[in-house]
GROMACS .gro file of C-alpha atoms in nm:
model
  187
    1MET     CA    1  -0.006   0.007  -0.010
    2SER     CA    2   0.168   0.329  -0.103
    3VAL     CA    3   0.196   0.613   0.135
    4SER     CA    4  -0.043   0.835  -0.056
    5HIS     CA    5  -0.321   0.596  -0.002
    6LYS     CA    6  -0.291   0.492   0.361
    7VAL     CA    7  -0.642   0.525   0.534
    8LEU     CA    8  -0.672   0.766   0.836
    9LYS     CA    9  -0.334   0.912   0.786
   10MET     CA   10  -0.403   1.251   0.904
   11PRO     CA   11  -0.651   1.165   1.225
   12ILE     CA   12  -0.372   0.907   1.339
   13ARG     CA   13  -0.120   1.200   1.321
   14VAL     CA   14  -0.319   1.429   1.483
   15SER     CA   15  -0.376   1.171   1.776
   16ILE     CA   16  -0.013   1.112   1.817
   17ALA     CA   17   0.043   1.508   1.842
   18ILE     CA   18  -0.229   1.532   2.103
   19LEU     CA   19  -0.076   1.241   2.289
   20LEU     CA   20   0.263   1.433   2.288
   21ILE     CA   21   0.095   1.721   2.410
   22GLY     CA   22  -0.061   1.528   2.701
   23MET     CA   23   0.259   1.370   2.794
   24LEU     CA   24   0.409   1.746   2.797
   25ALA     CA   25   0.104   1.849   3.031
   26GLN     CA   26   0.192   1.542   3.250
   27VAL     CA   27   0.565   1.648   3.308
   28LEU     CA   28   0.435   2.022   3.344
   29GLN     CA   29   0.180   1.904   3.608
   30TRP     CA   30  -0.099   2.076   3.400
   31PRO     CA   31  -0.461   1.996   3.483
   32TYR     CA   32  -0.626   1.726   3.263
   33ALA     CA   33  -0.310   1.580   3.167
   34SER     CA   34  -0.429   1.218   3.215
   35GLU     CA   35  -0.774   1.278   3.036
   36ILE     CA   36  -0.590   1.412   2.744
   37MET     CA   37  -0.368   1.121   2.703
   38LEU     CA   38  -0.639   0.881   2.780
   39ILE     CA   39  -0.834   1.024   2.484
   40ALA     CA   40  -0.540   1.018   2.261
   41PHE     CA   41  -0.447   0.653   2.334
   42GLY     CA   42  -0.819   0.548   2.267
   43ALA     CA   43  -0.828   0.718   1.940
   44LEU     CA   44  -0.483   0.592   1.819
   45GLY     CA   45  -0.606   0.247   1.914
   46ILE     CA   46  -0.942   0.275   1.756
   47LEU     CA   47  -0.842   0.447   1.445
   48TYR     CA   48  -0.540   0.211   1.391
   49MET     CA   49  -0.779  -0.077   1.389
   50ILE     CA   50  -1.010   0.081   1.168
   51ARG     CA   51  -0.733   0.132   0.942
   52PHE     CA   52  -0.608  -0.231   0.971
   53TRP     CA   53  -0.981  -0.336   0.915
   54LYS     CA   54  -1.004  -0.136   0.573
   55LYS     CA   55  -0.675  -0.263   0.440
   56THR     CA   56  -0.727  -0.507   0.153
   57GLU     CA   57  -0.391  -0.687   0.140
   58LYS     CA   58  -0.293  -0.787   0.492
   59ARG     CA   59   0.049  -0.952   0.544
   60PHE     CA   60   0.240  -1.062   0.852
   61ILE     CA   61   0.403  -0.718   0.921
   62ASP     CA   62   0.046  -0.579   0.907
   63TYR     CA   63  -0.041  -0.811   1.197
   64VAL     CA   64   0.244  -0.720   1.388
   65LYS     CA   65   0.206  -0.339   1.351
   66LEU     CA   66  -0.153  -0.412   1.499
   67ILE     CA   67  -0.040  -0.589   1.783
   68LEU     CA   68   0.231  -0.353   1.873
   69VAL     CA   69  -0.014  -0.056   1.837
   70VAL     CA   70  -0.311  -0.211   2.012
   71PHE     CA   71  -0.106  -0.329   2.306
   72TRP     CA   72   0.097  -0.019   2.331
   73THR     CA   73  -0.243   0.212   2.346
   74THR     CA   74  -0.413  -0.056   2.588
   75ASN     CA   75  -0.082  -0.044   2.814
   76GLY     CA   76  -0.101   0.332   2.798
   77ILE     CA   77  -0.452   0.347   2.916
   78PHE     CA   78  -0.414   0.081   3.181
   79ARG     CA   79  -0.131   0.272   3.306
   80ILE     CA   80  -0.316   0.608   3.303
   81LEU     CA   81  -0.607   0.431   3.486
   82ASP     CA   82  -0.325   0.261   3.723
   83PHE     CA   83  -0.403  -0.082   3.681
   84SER     CA   84  -0.159  -0.346   3.807
   85TYR     CA   85  -0.025  -0.615   3.592
   86THR     CA   86   0.070  -0.418   3.284
   87ILE     CA   87   0.409  -0.599   3.262
   88VAL     CA   88   0.246  -0.848   3.034
   89PHE     CA   89   0.166  -0.581   2.769
   90GLN     CA   90   0.501  -0.445   2.790
   91VAL     CA   91   0.653  -0.759   2.714
   92ILE     CA   92   0.405  -0.844   2.432
   93ILE     CA   93   0.521  -0.452   2.305
   94ALA     CA   94   0.881  -0.549   2.315
   95VAL     CA   95   0.855  -0.834   2.121
   96SER     CA   96   0.641  -0.706   1.868
   97PHE     CA   97   0.850  -0.405   1.848
   98LEU     CA   98   1.172  -0.623   1.779
   99THR     CA   99   0.993  -0.833   1.533
  100TRP     CA  100   0.867  -0.516   1.349
  101PHE     CA  101   1.235  -0.357   1.366
  102VAL     CA  102   1.387  -0.668   1.235
  103MET     CA  103   1.130  -0.710   0.929
  104GLU     CA  104   1.080  -0.332   0.849
  105GLY     CA  105   1.410  -0.154   0.957
  106THR     CA  106   1.642  -0.389   0.765
  107ALA     CA  107   1.412  -0.366   0.466
  108TYR     CA  108   1.428   0.047   0.468
  109PHE     CA  109   1.789   0.036   0.465
  110LEU     CA  110   1.833  -0.229   0.192
  111ASP     CA  111   1.586  -0.075  -0.023
  112GLU     CA  112   1.772   0.109  -0.272
  113ASP     CA  113   1.430   0.290  -0.428
  114ARG     CA  114   1.369   0.454  -0.097
  115LYS     CA  115   1.718   0.589  -0.047
  116ALA     CA  116   1.687   0.762  -0.387
  117LYS     CA  117   1.355   0.940  -0.297
  118ASN     CA  118   1.504   1.124   0.004
  119SER     CA  119   1.554   1.508  -0.095
  120LEU     CA  120   1.727   1.792   0.118
  121SER     CA  121   1.407   1.858   0.294
  122GLN     CA  122   1.334   1.513   0.407
  123ILE     CA  123   1.683   1.469   0.529
  124LEU     CA  124   1.677   1.789   0.719
  125TRP     CA  125   1.345   1.682   0.876
  126ASN     CA  126   1.468   1.344   0.963
  127CYS     CA  127   1.761   1.499   1.137
  128ALA     CA  128   1.499   1.744   1.312
  129MET     CA  129   1.328   1.415   1.425
  130VAL     CA  130   1.642   1.256   1.584
  131LEU     CA  131   1.729   1.569   1.767
  132GLY     CA  132   1.380   1.634   1.881
  133THR     CA  133   1.356   1.287   2.016
  134LEU     CA  134   1.709   1.309   2.171
  135ALA     CA  135   1.578   1.622   2.318
  136ILE     CA  136   1.291   1.457   2.492
  137ILE     CA  137   1.501   1.152   2.617
  138CYS     CA  138   1.773   1.399   2.770
  139GLY     CA  139   1.499   1.637   2.911
  140SER     CA  140   1.335   1.364   3.052
  141LEU     CA  141   1.644   1.215   3.217
  142LEU     CA  142   1.758   1.562   3.327
  143LYS     CA  143   1.425   1.629   3.463
  144ILE     CA  144   1.493   1.310   3.699
  145LEU     CA  145   1.818   1.523   3.838
  146ASN     CA  146   1.650   1.833   3.857
  147TRP     CA  147   1.835   2.001   3.622
  148ASP     CA  148   1.716   2.385   3.581
  149TYR     CA  149   1.687   2.335   3.201
  150ALA     CA  150   1.543   2.007   3.158
  151ILE     CA  151   1.190   2.114   3.108
  152PRO     CA  152   1.240   2.369   2.816
  153LEU     CA  153   1.465   2.097   2.650
  154PHE     CA  154   1.172   1.858   2.683
  155ALA     CA  155   0.918   2.078   2.547
  156GLY     CA  156   1.163   2.168   2.252
  157GLY     CA  157   1.197   1.819   2.177
  158ILE     CA  158   0.807   1.776   2.213
  159ALA     CA  159   0.764   2.072   1.990
  160ILE     CA  160   1.004   1.957   1.703
  161VAL     CA  161   0.872   1.593   1.708
  162GLY     CA  162   0.502   1.712   1.712
  163ALA     CA  163   0.604   1.974   1.400
  164TYR     CA  164   0.754   1.666   1.214
  165ILE     CA  165   0.433   1.469   1.281
  166LEU     CA  166   0.196   1.741   1.144
  167LYS     CA  167   0.425   1.870   0.865
  168ASP     CA  168   0.216   1.668   0.606
  169ILE     CA  169  -0.098   1.804   0.750
  170PHE     CA  170  -0.065   2.161   0.637
  171PRO     CA  171   0.138   2.115   0.307
  172LEU     CA  172   0.263   2.444   0.134
  173LYS     CA  173   0.112   2.499  -0.194
  174SER     CA  174   0.350   2.626  -0.438
  175LEU     CA  175   0.244   2.979  -0.548
  176LYS     CA  176   0.167   2.963  -0.907
  177ASN     CA  177   0.192   3.316  -1.103
  178GLU     CA  178  -0.085   3.356  -1.332
  179ASP     CA  179   0.009   3.673  -1.432
  180GLY     CA  180   0.279   3.604  -1.686
  181ASN     CA  181   0.444   3.968  -1.707
  182HIS     CA  182   0.458   3.993  -1.313
  183GLU     CA  183   0.253   4.322  -1.302
  184GLU     CA  184   0.032   4.417  -0.993
  185PHE     CA  185  -0.333   4.365  -0.968
  186GLN     CA  186  -0.483   4.689  -0.935
  187LEU     CA  187  -0.867   4.731  -0.782
   0.00000   0.00000   0.00000
């Protein structure tokens, strides 16, 4: 299934962005952070199951991704609701993630067609994603150590990753100049 024909791509990305906002609100101890994350996890799980159901050709990797997403969202919901014994979900998440990474990750690096399609803007966005992820990790770890600038670092990482996720929702349309001789329009 090509990237342009994926079902529910935008609502899933918006749900992930809402989840990131909820995580940021949780760290900043804002009210309703748990509720925001609960709604985002629920929406992600439901939307991905609908996406899987509408897919015509289902391969083994699709089932692995379904298991990964469903157990991850269920684990998130159970952790927010303070249910015990979520370790079972975490083990299933770890096994399915490793399976997905071995199957999909190696295919990405071995696919010559995919490497040729990367433009400069895609490379820059991928670098921004890596930096944002590192900022989230470092901000989280430094928050534990009570570092003064941990929260701005974490918030910056959330903003970068959120921008990466939402970058395709609001695409810039190229400006087409209909007036060939570059004259100004007058009223």
